[in-house]
Structure formats: structure tokens, C-alpha cells
Amino acid sequence: MNIAEAKEQIKNAMTAYFTRDEFGAYRIPAEKQRPIFMIGPPGVGKTAVMEQIAAELGVGLVSYSMTHHTRQSALGLPYITTREFGGEKYQVSEYTMSEIIGSVYRLMEETGVREGILFLDEINCVSETLAPCMLQFLQYKVFGQHRIPAGWIVVTAGNPPEYNKSVRDFDIVTWDRLKRIDVEPDYEVWKAYAEKKGVHPAVTTYIAARRKDFYKVESTAEGKRFVTARGWDDLSEMMRLCEENGLAVDEKLIGQYLQEPRIAKDFAIYYDLFNKYRSDYQIEAILAGTAEESVLFRARQAKFDERISLLGLLCDAVTAEMRGVCGSEDMLELLTSELKRLRGRLAQEEGGAEEIMERRISGLREELERGRRASSLSAAKRQALMRVIAALEEYRALIVKSGAAEGGAAFALIKERYASSVAKLREEAAAVRTALDNVFDFCGRAFAEGDEMLLFVTELTAGYYSARFIGHYGCDKYYLHNKALCFQERDQALLDRVNKLDWTI
């Protein structure tokens, strides 16, 4: 199965394992909970998907690679202690707490999170001395003399032997204690992830045209040559940072991530061409509706691969704008909830408005830090929370400057500043909608109803942020082309989300 299907299977298993009975006990006891074992080639996203699951379920995550662990570090160190049995005292051997299990308890103490995932990577590469202990751990969730806390679920992962010389074959007894999930690389799944994360358009358009270069592992006389999904993702982040800082993105840099010389060279050539298109086609002018006729003429005369690159540039540019609006929406939704609670505190709690707000800001900072340590917050949620804290800091400074210590007067100032934020978001959304209309106009004049328009509408329909933005704010030209191209309606649970937005406090 692909990584998205594997993620769904793991989330379902987590939901089942976290289910309690009427007395608060887990319906499936720890020793009956089969650890999940994801097996698949490197770089398909096994580790990343665990971070996503923890954030979506709101639970903790402790990750360990088992390749470097010895029997002592995993089980703990032995020591001699005195015990009394039947009236006689004896010296017996016991073990200190396992480093791995100790990390789980430490996270619980630091964050207050009581349920979570213990993710053990490369468990089929454990040392020879540790291998016999793994069977006991997989069955009873015990290392040495210490059990993982109740509410913590074990998920494991590893690579097949053809990718890792250190792999040990499990016997039937071990396999019979695992939920095995075989994961394979899947371009379509990665493409959806790439769109939501904002992977560099040069990467996405290159892979769209050369899917065989998306994932490749082979052995040659010179050694292993490979390109993985992780490599493309990491390269994309480095490319964006290099561009921001005016640093060169050349074949030498690309080859550090794409360790297959032919693909690295091809992509380096494509990236240079891509940058030429970005300069020549005046992307910002197209979004503003001021592109010159020469740009339109060139688009009409361009070959199909150049048109695909142009569409990638346009889609990336307008999606970045829509992503920004959606991020502001998330922040305002969270801020709205906070201000509603703040209004109640100002009316009920003792102390001035500044003191009450300071306490809440401190609480949010602690919540952010707990989420960061426990990996229980998604990147989008962390960003929204940081922006809310910044807004509350701004409101607190406004209150201090105005001297409005009384609750009603203080909240009136906050409400006025908040209203300007809502108005600003609506202005930004209107500007992005105009930019989207301009892109449709340009594509319509350049490509009419050809394959290029079909591709552009397809990308908007499949994209998370584009579908969300259009569902919230509409786009008549999108609906017109969507209908003309016989697209089915997208999931209405996402498109109708605008009806649930409430920015009144």
C-alpha cells in the first residue's frame, strides 16, 4: 500500500487501541496490542507520517532508531540490591530503567501528555545481543524490568534486506506478534503532500513530466545510486533557502540530495530553464493582470513542456497567495475563540486587564512548548498559535499604552483592533481572488480550452489550499471551466467550511 493508506491503517489502529471501557481501562490490554511494523524502502515517509499522526490525534511521540542501541542501553544496566524472601535476605540483580522507556516517562512529566506513540525505527537491524529481547518487548511492551506506560502504543518500522545489509530476518514467532504493513512509493500521494507543504514548483513540475525519476534505487559497479521522496523534499527546502539568500543552486548542490548522477544533471539543466521561464514570463504581472502582449504571444507559441513549466509557476504563485489567506483564517479562528474566553475572564476574574492577558499569554506559550516537545501539534497549528500569541501581545501593549485597565474599556480597544484584522483578511482574500481571475484570463487567452486549461483546473481541484480558498470565497471562472471540463464536485465537507466560520466576538 502507499504511505497515505498506511497512515490511515495506523490511525485506525491507534483509535482502537486508545478505546476505553466504562471503567476507564483500555479495551485491548497492552500485551494484546500488536505493534505495527511498517516495512518499505528508504525515504518514502515512514518517519514523517508518524509525526503527522501524533499531531492529528493530539498525542505524544517518542522516536528512536534501534540501530545504535545495545542490550545495555535498551534494557538498562544491572545492579545488585538486597531483597527479603521468606524472612531471609538475598542479594539479587535488578536493572536500571531503559533509556527508551525513561524517555517516554520524561516526556510525560515535561508535557503532561498521558497517551502517545513510541516509534522504534529499524527494529529489524538490532544488534545480535538485543535481538532476543525484542520478542519479549513486542509481546509484553517490557524492556528489562520496566514496562512502557499505559496509553502508549508501539509502532515500528524497517527497510527490506535489499536496502540494508544489517537487516535480520524475523522468524514466524516474531511476525505473529506484529501488524505488518508493506509500504511502497507512490507519486500521486507524494504530489498531494507536496502541494500542501509547498514543495518548490521546479521539483513538482520536473517530476510531473518525468515520473520515472521520482523514486529510484539501483546497484551499479560504482555502488548504490538512488533518488527518494525524502531527497526531493529536502532538496526543495534547500532550494528555497538558497533563492532567498542569493545562493547558487547548481548540479553540485543537487547531487548532494539526488544521488543518481543522471537525474541530478537533468534536474540541474531543467532548473536553469525553469528560472529562465520565471524571469521571461513575468509571473507577478500575470497575477496582477498587466502581462505584456509579448508574454501572451510566447505562451501561445511555446512547446508543451514549456507550457507545463509555466503552469507550474502560475499554480505555485497563486497557491502561495491562497495558502497565506488560509493561514490567516486559521489564526483568526483560534484568536476568535481566545477573545471570547478573554471577554469572560475580564468580567469575572480579579486583576487588571493587563494582568489577565499576561496570564493567558503565558499559558499559551506553555501550551506551545508542550506541543513542540510532544510533537502533538502540526506545523500549521504551531504557526497559528504563535501568531495568536503575537496578536495578544499586541493587544496587551495597546491596553498598557492607552491606560485602559478596566475590563469593558480594554475589550473595546481589542475589539476595534481585531475588527481591522478581519477587514484586512477580507481585503487580502479579494486581492487573491482577483489574481486567480487574472490567471484564468491569461490561460484562456493563451491556451483556450486545451489540455493546459484542463491541467490547471485539475491542479486547483486537487490542491488542498486552492480547493479550500475557492470553497470559501468562490471563483466564477473556476466554476465555469470546472463545469465545462466535466469535473465532479469536490468533497463538500471542505468546500462548505466557510459556513462554519464565525469571526464575531
Coordinates of C-alpha atoms in Angstrom, one line a residue:
M1 CA 0.0 0.0 0.0
N2 CA 1.1 3.6 -0.3
I3 CA 2.1 5.8 2.6
A4 CA -1.4 7.5 2.8
E5 CA -3.1 4.2 3.1
A6 CA -0.6 3.1 5.7
K7 CA -1.3 6.3 7.6
E8 CA -5.0 5.6 7.6
Q9 CA -4.4 2.0 8.8
I10 CA -2.2 3.2 11.6
K11 CA -4.6 5.9 12.7
N12 CA -7.4 3.3 12.8
A13 CA -5.3 1.0 14.9
M14 CA -4.4 3.9 17.3
T15 CA -8.1 4.8 17.7
A16 CA -8.9 1.2 18.5
Y17 CA -6.0 0.8 21.0
F18 CA -7.0 4.1 22.7
T19 CA -10.6 3.0 23.2
R20 CA -11.6 2.5 26.9
D21 CA -14.4 0.6 28.6
E22 CA -16.9 2.1 31.1
F23 CA -14.4 1.8 33.9
G24 CA -11.6 3.7 32.1
A25 CA -9.5 0.7 31.3
Y26 CA -8.2 0.1 27.7
R27 CA -10.4 -2.4 25.9
I28 CA -7.4 -4.1 24.4
P29 CA -4.7 -4.6 27.1
A30 CA -1.1 -3.7 26.3
E31 CA 0.1 -7.3 25.9
K32 CA -2.7 -7.9 23.3
Q33 CA -1.9 -4.8 21.3
R34 CA 0.1 -5.9 18.3
P35 CA 2.8 -3.3 17.4
I36 CA 2.5 -2.1 13.9
F37 CA 5.5 -2.8 11.7
M38 CA 5.9 -0.6 8.5
I39 CA 8.3 -2.1 6.1
G40 CA 9.3 -0.3 2.9
P41 CA 12.2 1.3 1.0
P42 CA 14.0 4.3 2.5
G43 CA 12.7 7.8 2.1
V44 CA 9.0 7.0 1.5
G45 CA 7.9 9.0 4.5
K46 CA 7.6 6.4 7.3
T47 CA 9.0 8.7 10.0
A48 CA 7.2 11.8 8.7
V49 CA 3.9 10.1 8.7
M50 CA 4.3 9.2 12.4
E51 CA 4.7 12.9 13.2
Q52 CA 1.6 13.7 11.2
I53 CA -0.4 11.0 13.1
A54 CA 0.7 12.3 16.5
A55 CA -0.2 15.8 15.6
E56 CA -3.6 14.8 14.2
L57 CA -4.5 12.7 17.2
G58 CA -3.1 15.2 19.7
V59 CA -0.8 12.6 21.4
G60 CA 2.8 12.5 22.2
L61 CA 5.6 11.0 20.1
V62 CA 8.9 9.5 21.2
S63 CA 11.1 8.3 18.3
Y64 CA 14.2 6.0 18.5
S65 CA 16.4 4.4 15.9
M66 CA 17.3 0.9 17.1
T67 CA 20.4 0.5 15.0
H68 CA 22.7 2.1 17.6
H69 CA 21.2 0.5 20.7
T70 CA 23.0 -2.2 22.7
R71 CA 21.4 -4.6 25.1
Q72 CA 22.5 -2.3 28.0
S73 CA 21.1 0.9 26.6
A74 CA 17.8 -0.7 25.7
L75 CA 17.3 -2.8 28.7
G76 CA 19.1 -0.8 31.3
L77 CA 22.2 -1.6 33.4
P78 CA 22.3 -4.3 36.0
Y79 CA 22.9 -3.6 39.7
I80 CA 22.9 -5.6 42.9
T81 CA 20.3 -4.9 45.5
T82 CA 19.0 -6.7 48.7
R83 CA 15.6 -8.3 48.9
E84 CA 13.9 -10.3 51.6
F85 CA 12.1 -13.6 50.8
G86 CA 10.6 -15.8 53.5
G87 CA 12.4 -14.0 56.2
E88 CA 15.8 -14.3 54.6
K89 CA 17.7 -11.6 52.9
Y90 CA 19.2 -12.2 49.5
Q91 CA 21.3 -10.2 47.0
V92 CA 19.6 -10.1 43.6
S93 CA 20.2 -8.5 40.2
E94 CA 17.9 -5.7 39.0
Y95 CA 18.1 -3.3 36.1
T96 CA 18.0 0.5 35.9
M97 CA 15.3 1.9 33.7
S98 CA 15.7 1.5 29.9
E99 CA 16.8 4.7 28.2
I100 CA 13.9 4.3 25.8
I101 CA 11.2 3.8 28.4
G102 CA 12.8 6.6 30.5
S103 CA 12.3 8.9 27.6
V104 CA 8.6 8.2 27.5
Y105 CA 8.2 9.0 31.2
R106 CA 10.3 12.1 30.9
L107 CA 8.1 13.4 28.0
M108 CA 5.0 12.7 30.1
E109 CA 6.5 14.6 33.1
E110 CA 7.6 17.6 30.9
T111 CA 4.4 18.0 28.8
G112 CA 1.6 16.4 30.8
V113 CA 0.7 14.2 27.8
R114 CA -0.6 10.8 29.0
E115 CA -1.1 9.0 25.7
G116 CA 1.3 8.7 22.8
I117 CA 3.2 6.7 20.3
L118 CA 6.6 5.0 20.9
F119 CA 8.1 4.8 17.4
L120 CA 11.0 2.4 17.0
D121 CA 12.7 2.6 13.6
E122 CA 15.0 -0.1 12.1
I123 CA 13.9 -2.8 14.6
N124 CA 15.0 -5.4 12.1
C125 CA 18.6 -4.1 12.4
V126 CA 19.0 -4.5 16.2
S127 CA 22.3 -6.0 17.5
E128 CA 22.8 -9.7 18.0
T129 CA 22.7 -9.3 21.8
L130 CA 19.5 -7.3 21.7
A131 CA 17.6 -9.4 19.2
P132 CA 16.3 -12.0 21.8
C133 CA 14.9 -9.2 24.0
M134 CA 12.8 -7.8 21.2
L135 CA 10.4 -10.7 21.2
Q136 CA 9.5 -10.0 24.9
F137 CA 9.2 -6.3 24.2
L138 CA 6.9 -6.8 21.2
Q139 CA 4.6 -9.1 23.2
Y140 CA 4.6 -7.5 26.7
K141 CA 6.0 -4.0 26.0
V142 CA 8.7 -4.5 28.6
F143 CA 12.4 -3.7 28.4
G144 CA 14.3 -5.2 31.3
Q145 CA 12.1 -4.9 34.3
H146 CA 10.2 -1.8 33.1
R147 CA 7.0 -1.6 31.1
I148 CA 6.0 1.3 28.8
P149 CA 3.3 3.4 30.5
A150 CA -0.4 2.5 29.8
G151 CA -1.7 4.5 26.9
W152 CA 1.5 4.4 24.9
I153 CA 1.3 2.4 21.7
V154 CA 4.3 0.9 19.9
V155 CA 4.8 1.4 16.2
T156 CA 7.9 0.1 14.5
A157 CA 9.5 0.4 11.0
G158 CA 12.3 -1.0 8.9
N159 CA 13.7 -1.5 5.4
P160 CA 13.7 -4.7 3.4
P161 CA 17.0 -6.5 3.3
E162 CA 17.8 -5.4 -0.3
Y163 CA 18.1 -1.8 1.0
N164 CA 20.0 -2.5 4.2
K165 CA 22.8 -5.1 4.8
S166 CA 22.2 -5.0 8.6
V167 CA 18.6 -6.4 8.3
R168 CA 17.8 -9.6 10.2
D169 CA 15.0 -11.8 9.0
F170 CA 12.2 -12.2 11.6
D171 CA 11.0 -15.7 12.4
I172 CA 7.3 -16.6 12.4
V173 CA 7.1 -16.2 16.1
T174 CA 8.1 -12.6 15.8
W175 CA 5.9 -11.9 12.7
D176 CA 3.0 -13.4 14.6
R177 CA 3.2 -10.6 17.1
L178 CA 3.2 -7.7 14.6
K179 CA 0.7 -5.9 12.4
R180 CA 2.7 -5.9 9.1
I181 CA 2.2 -3.0 6.7
D182 CA 4.2 -3.1 3.4
V183 CA 4.7 0.5 2.1
E184 CA 5.6 1.4 -1.5
P185 CA 6.5 4.8 -3.0
D186 CA 3.5 6.4 -4.7
Y187 CA 3.9 9.6 -6.8
E188 CA 0.2 10.7 -6.6
V189 CA 0.3 10.5 -2.8
W190 CA 3.5 12.5 -2.6
K191 CA 2.2 15.0 -5.1
A192 CA -0.8 15.8 -2.7
Y193 CA 1.7 16.1 0.2
A194 CA 4.0 18.3 -1.9
E195 CA 1.2 20.7 -2.8
K196 CA 0.1 21.1 0.8
K197 CA 3.6 21.6 2.1
G198 CA 4.6 24.0 -0.8
V199 CA 7.4 22.0 -2.4
H200 CA 9.3 24.0 -4.9
P201 CA 7.5 24.2 -8.3
A202 CA 10.6 23.3 -10.2
V203 CA 10.6 20.0 -8.3
T204 CA 6.9 19.3 -8.8
T205 CA 6.8 20.2 -12.5
Y206 CA 10.0 18.2 -13.2
I207 CA 8.7 15.1 -11.5
A208 CA 5.2 15.5 -13.2
A209 CA 7.0 15.3 -16.6
R210 CA 9.4 12.6 -15.6
R211 CA 7.7 10.3 -13.1
K212 CA 10.3 7.6 -13.5
D213 CA 12.7 9.9 -11.8
F214 CA 10.5 10.3 -8.7
Y215 CA 11.9 7.3 -6.9
K216 CA 14.8 5.1 -8.0
V217 CA 17.2 2.8 -6.2
E218 CA 19.7 0.7 -8.1
S219 CA 23.1 -1.1 -7.7
T220 CA 25.9 -0.3 -10.1
A221 CA 29.6 -1.2 -10.3
E222 CA 30.3 2.2 -8.6
G223 CA 27.9 1.5 -5.8
K224 CA 24.3 2.4 -4.8
R225 CA 22.6 5.1 -6.8
F226 CA 19.3 6.4 -5.5
V227 CA 16.7 9.1 -5.5
T228 CA 13.9 9.1 -2.9
A229 CA 10.9 11.2 -1.9
R230 CA 12.8 12.4 1.1
G231 CA 15.6 13.6 -1.1
W232 CA 13.2 15.7 -3.3
D233 CA 11.6 17.2 -0.2
D234 CA 14.9 18.1 1.4
L235 CA 16.2 19.5 -1.8
S236 CA 13.1 21.7 -2.2
E237 CA 13.7 23.3 1.2
M238 CA 17.3 23.9 0.5
M239 CA 16.5 25.4 -2.9
R240 CA 14.0 27.9 -1.4
L241 CA 16.5 29.0 1.3
C242 CA 19.3 29.4 -1.4
E243 CA 17.0 31.5 -3.5
E244 CA 16.1 33.7 -0.5
N245 CA 19.8 34.2 0.3
G246 CA 21.0 34.7 -3.3
L247 CA 23.0 31.4 -3.2
A248 CA 23.6 29.2 -6.2
V249 CA 21.5 26.1 -6.9
D250 CA 23.7 24.0 -9.2
E251 CA 24.5 20.4 -10.0
K252 CA 26.9 20.1 -7.1
L253 CA 24.3 21.0 -4.6
I254 CA 21.5 19.0 -6.3
G255 CA 23.8 15.9 -6.4
Q256 CA 24.1 16.0 -2.6
Y257 CA 20.3 15.2 -2.4
L258 CA 19.7 13.3 -5.6
Q259 CA 22.4 10.6 -5.5
E260 CA 21.9 9.5 -9.1
P261 CA 24.2 11.4 -11.4
R262 CA 21.9 11.3 -14.5
I263 CA 18.9 12.6 -12.6
A264 CA 20.9 15.2 -10.8
K265 CA 22.3 16.5 -14.1
D266 CA 18.9 16.5 -15.8
F267 CA 17.3 18.4 -12.9
A268 CA 20.1 20.9 -12.8
I269 CA 19.5 21.7 -16.5
Y270 CA 15.8 21.8 -16.0
Y271 CA 16.2 24.2 -13.0
D272 CA 18.2 26.7 -15.1
L273 CA 15.5 26.5 -17.8
F274 CA 12.8 26.9 -15.2
N275 CA 14.4 30.1 -13.8
K276 CA 14.6 31.5 -17.3
Y277 CA 10.8 30.9 -17.7
R278 CA 10.2 32.5 -14.3
S279 CA 12.1 35.6 -15.5
D280 CA 10.7 35.8 -19.0
Y281 CA 7.1 35.2 -18.3
Q282 CA 6.6 37.9 -15.7
I283 CA 4.6 35.8 -13.3
E284 CA 3.8 38.7 -10.9
A285 CA 2.5 40.7 -13.9
I286 CA 0.2 37.9 -15.0
L287 CA -1.3 37.7 -11.4
A288 CA -1.7 41.5 -11.5
G289 CA -3.4 41.3 -14.9
T290 CA -0.7 43.5 -16.5
A291 CA 1.3 41.0 -18.6
E292 CA 2.6 42.3 -21.9
E293 CA 1.3 41.0 -25.2
S294 CA 4.7 39.6 -26.0
V295 CA 4.4 37.2 -23.0
L296 CA 1.0 36.1 -24.2
F297 CA 2.3 35.5 -27.7
R298 CA 5.2 33.5 -26.4
A299 CA 2.9 31.3 -24.3
R300 CA 0.8 30.6 -27.4
Q301 CA 3.9 29.6 -29.4
A302 CA 5.6 27.6 -26.6
K303 CA 6.1 23.8 -26.8
F304 CA 4.0 21.7 -24.4
D305 CA 6.9 21.1 -21.9
E306 CA 7.4 24.9 -21.6
R307 CA 3.7 25.4 -21.1
I308 CA 3.8 22.8 -18.3
S309 CA 6.6 24.7 -16.6
L310 CA 4.6 28.0 -17.0
L311 CA 1.5 26.4 -15.5
G312 CA 3.7 25.2 -12.6
L313 CA 4.9 28.7 -12.0
L314 CA 1.5 30.2 -12.1
C315 CA -0.1 27.5 -9.9
D316 CA 2.7 27.8 -7.3
A317 CA 2.4 31.6 -7.2
V318 CA -1.4 31.8 -6.8
T319 CA -1.4 28.8 -4.4
A320 CA 1.1 30.6 -2.2
E321 CA -1.2 33.5 -2.0
M322 CA -4.2 31.3 -1.2
R323 CA -2.1 29.4 1.4
G324 CA -1.4 32.8 3.1
V325 CA -5.1 33.6 3.3
C326 CA -5.9 30.2 4.7
G327 CA -3.2 30.6 7.3
S328 CA -4.7 33.9 8.3
E329 CA -8.1 32.2 8.6
D330 CA -6.7 29.6 10.9
M331 CA -5.1 32.2 13.1
L332 CA -8.3 34.3 13.2
E333 CA -10.5 31.3 14.1
L334 CA -8.1 30.5 17.0
L335 CA -7.9 34.2 18.0
T336 CA -11.7 34.5 18.0
S337 CA -12.0 31.6 20.5
E338 CA -9.4 33.2 22.7
L339 CA -11.1 36.6 22.7
K340 CA -14.4 35.1 23.5
R341 CA -12.8 33.5 26.6
L342 CA -10.9 36.7 27.4
R343 CA -14.2 38.7 27.5
G344 CA -15.5 36.3 30.2
R345 CA -12.3 36.5 32.2
L346 CA -12.3 40.3 32.1
A347 CA -15.8 40.3 33.5
Q348 CA -15.2 37.6 36.2
E349 CA -11.6 37.4 37.3
E350 CA -9.9 39.8 39.7
G351 CA -7.0 41.9 38.5
G352 CA -6.5 44.4 35.7
A353 CA -6.8 43.6 32.0
E354 CA -3.0 43.6 31.5
E355 CA -2.5 41.1 34.3
I356 CA -5.3 38.8 33.0
M357 CA -3.9 38.9 29.5
E358 CA -0.4 38.2 30.7
R359 CA -1.5 35.1 32.5
R360 CA -3.3 33.8 29.3
I361 CA -0.3 34.6 27.1
S362 CA 2.0 32.7 29.5
G363 CA -0.5 29.8 29.4
L364 CA -0.4 29.7 25.6
R365 CA 3.3 29.8 25.5
E366 CA 3.4 26.8 27.8
E367 CA 0.9 25.0 25.6
L368 CA 3.0 25.8 22.5
E369 CA 6.2 24.4 24.2
R370 CA 4.4 21.3 25.4
G371 CA 3.1 20.6 21.9
R372 CA 6.5 21.2 20.5
R373 CA 8.2 18.7 22.9
A374 CA 5.4 16.1 22.5
S375 CA 5.2 16.5 18.7
S376 CA 1.4 16.8 19.2
L377 CA 1.0 20.0 17.2
S378 CA 1.0 20.2 13.4
A379 CA 3.2 22.8 11.7
A380 CA 0.1 24.7 10.7
K381 CA -1.3 24.7 14.3
R382 CA 2.1 25.8 15.7
Q383 CA 2.2 28.7 13.2
A384 CA -1.4 29.7 14.0
L385 CA -0.7 29.5 17.8
M386 CA 2.4 31.7 17.5
R387 CA 0.5 34.3 15.5
V388 CA -2.3 34.3 18.1
I389 CA 0.3 34.9 20.9
A390 CA 1.8 37.7 18.9
A391 CA -1.7 39.3 18.4
L392 CA -2.4 39.0 22.2
E393 CA 0.9 40.6 22.9
E394 CA 0.0 43.5 20.6
Y395 CA -3.4 43.9 22.3
R396 CA -1.8 43.9 25.7
A397 CA 0.7 46.6 24.7
L398 CA -2.2 48.6 23.3
I399 CA -4.0 48.4 26.6
V400 CA -0.9 49.5 28.5
K401 CA -0.3 52.4 26.2
S402 CA -4.0 53.6 26.4
G403 CA -4.2 53.1 30.2
A404 CA -7.5 51.3 29.9
A405 CA -7.2 49.0 32.9
E406 CA -11.0 48.4 33.3
G407 CA -12.3 45.3 31.5
G408 CA -15.0 46.9 29.4
A409 CA -12.8 49.7 28.1
A410 CA -9.9 47.3 27.4
F411 CA -12.0 44.9 25.5
A412 CA -13.5 47.7 23.4
L413 CA -9.9 48.6 22.2
I414 CA -9.2 44.9 21.5
K415 CA -12.4 44.5 19.5
E416 CA -11.6 47.5 17.4
R417 CA -8.1 46.2 16.5
Y418 CA -9.5 42.7 15.9
A419 CA -12.1 44.1 13.5
S420 CA -9.3 45.7 11.5
S421 CA -7.6 42.3 11.2
V422 CA -10.8 40.7 9.9
A423 CA -11.2 43.5 7.4
K424 CA -7.6 43.1 6.3
L425 CA -8.1 39.4 5.7
R426 CA -11.1 40.1 3.6
E427 CA -9.2 42.6 1.5
E428 CA -6.3 40.0 1.1
A429 CA -8.8 37.4 0.0
A430 CA -10.4 39.7 -2.5
A431 CA -7.0 40.5 -4.0
V432 CA -6.1 36.8 -4.3
R433 CA -9.4 36.1 -5.9
T434 CA -8.7 38.9 -8.5
A435 CA -5.2 37.3 -9.1
L436 CA -6.8 33.9 -9.7
D437 CA -9.3 35.5 -12.2
N438 CA -6.3 37.1 -13.9
V439 CA -4.5 33.8 -14.2
F440 CA -7.7 32.2 -15.7
D441 CA -7.9 35.1 -18.2
F442 CA -4.3 34.7 -19.2
C443 CA -4.6 30.9 -19.6
G444 CA -7.9 31.3 -21.5
R445 CA -6.3 33.7 -24.0
A446 CA -3.1 31.7 -24.3
F447 CA -4.5 28.1 -24.4
A448 CA -8.3 28.4 -24.8
E449 CA -9.9 25.1 -23.6
G450 CA -6.9 23.0 -24.4
D451 CA -5.1 20.4 -22.3
E452 CA -3.3 23.2 -20.4
M453 CA -6.6 24.6 -19.0
L454 CA -7.6 21.1 -18.1
L455 CA -4.3 20.6 -16.2
F456 CA -4.6 24.0 -14.4
V457 CA -8.2 23.3 -13.2
T458 CA -7.2 19.8 -12.2
E459 CA -4.4 21.2 -10.0
L460 CA -6.7 23.7 -8.4
T461 CA -9.3 21.0 -7.8
A462 CA -6.8 18.6 -6.2
G463 CA -4.9 21.2 -4.2
Y464 CA -5.8 21.5 -0.5
Y465 CA -5.4 25.2 -0.2
S466 CA -6.8 26.1 -3.6
A467 CA -9.9 23.9 -3.0
R468 CA -10.3 25.4 0.4
F469 CA -9.9 29.0 -0.8
I470 CA -12.3 28.6 -3.7
G471 CA -14.8 26.9 -1.5
H472 CA -14.7 29.9 0.9
Y473 CA -14.5 32.8 -1.5
G474 CA -15.7 31.4 -4.8
C475 CA -14.3 31.9 -8.3
D476 CA -16.8 32.1 -11.1
K477 CA -14.2 31.4 -13.8
Y478 CA -13.1 28.3 -11.9
Y479 CA -16.7 27.0 -11.7
L480 CA -17.2 27.8 -15.4
H481 CA -14.2 25.8 -16.5
N482 CA -14.8 23.1 -14.0
K483 CA -18.3 22.6 -15.4
A484 CA -17.1 22.8 -19.0
L485 CA -14.4 20.2 -18.3
C486 CA -16.9 17.8 -16.7
F487 CA -15.3 17.7 -13.2
Q488 CA -17.1 16.1 -10.4
E489 CA -17.7 18.2 -7.2
R490 CA -15.0 18.1 -4.6
D491 CA -15.7 16.9 -1.0
Q492 CA -18.3 19.4 0.3
A493 CA -17.1 19.0 3.9
L494 CA -14.1 21.0 2.9
L495 CA -15.7 23.4 0.4
D496 CA -18.6 24.3 2.7
R497 CA -16.3 25.1 5.6
V498 CA -16.9 28.8 5.1
N499 CA -20.4 28.4 6.5
K500 CA -18.9 27.5 9.9
L501 CA -16.6 30.4 10.1
D502 CA -17.5 32.8 12.9
W503 CA -15.4 35.9 13.4
T504 CA -17.7 37.7 15.8
I505 CA -16.7 38.2 19.4

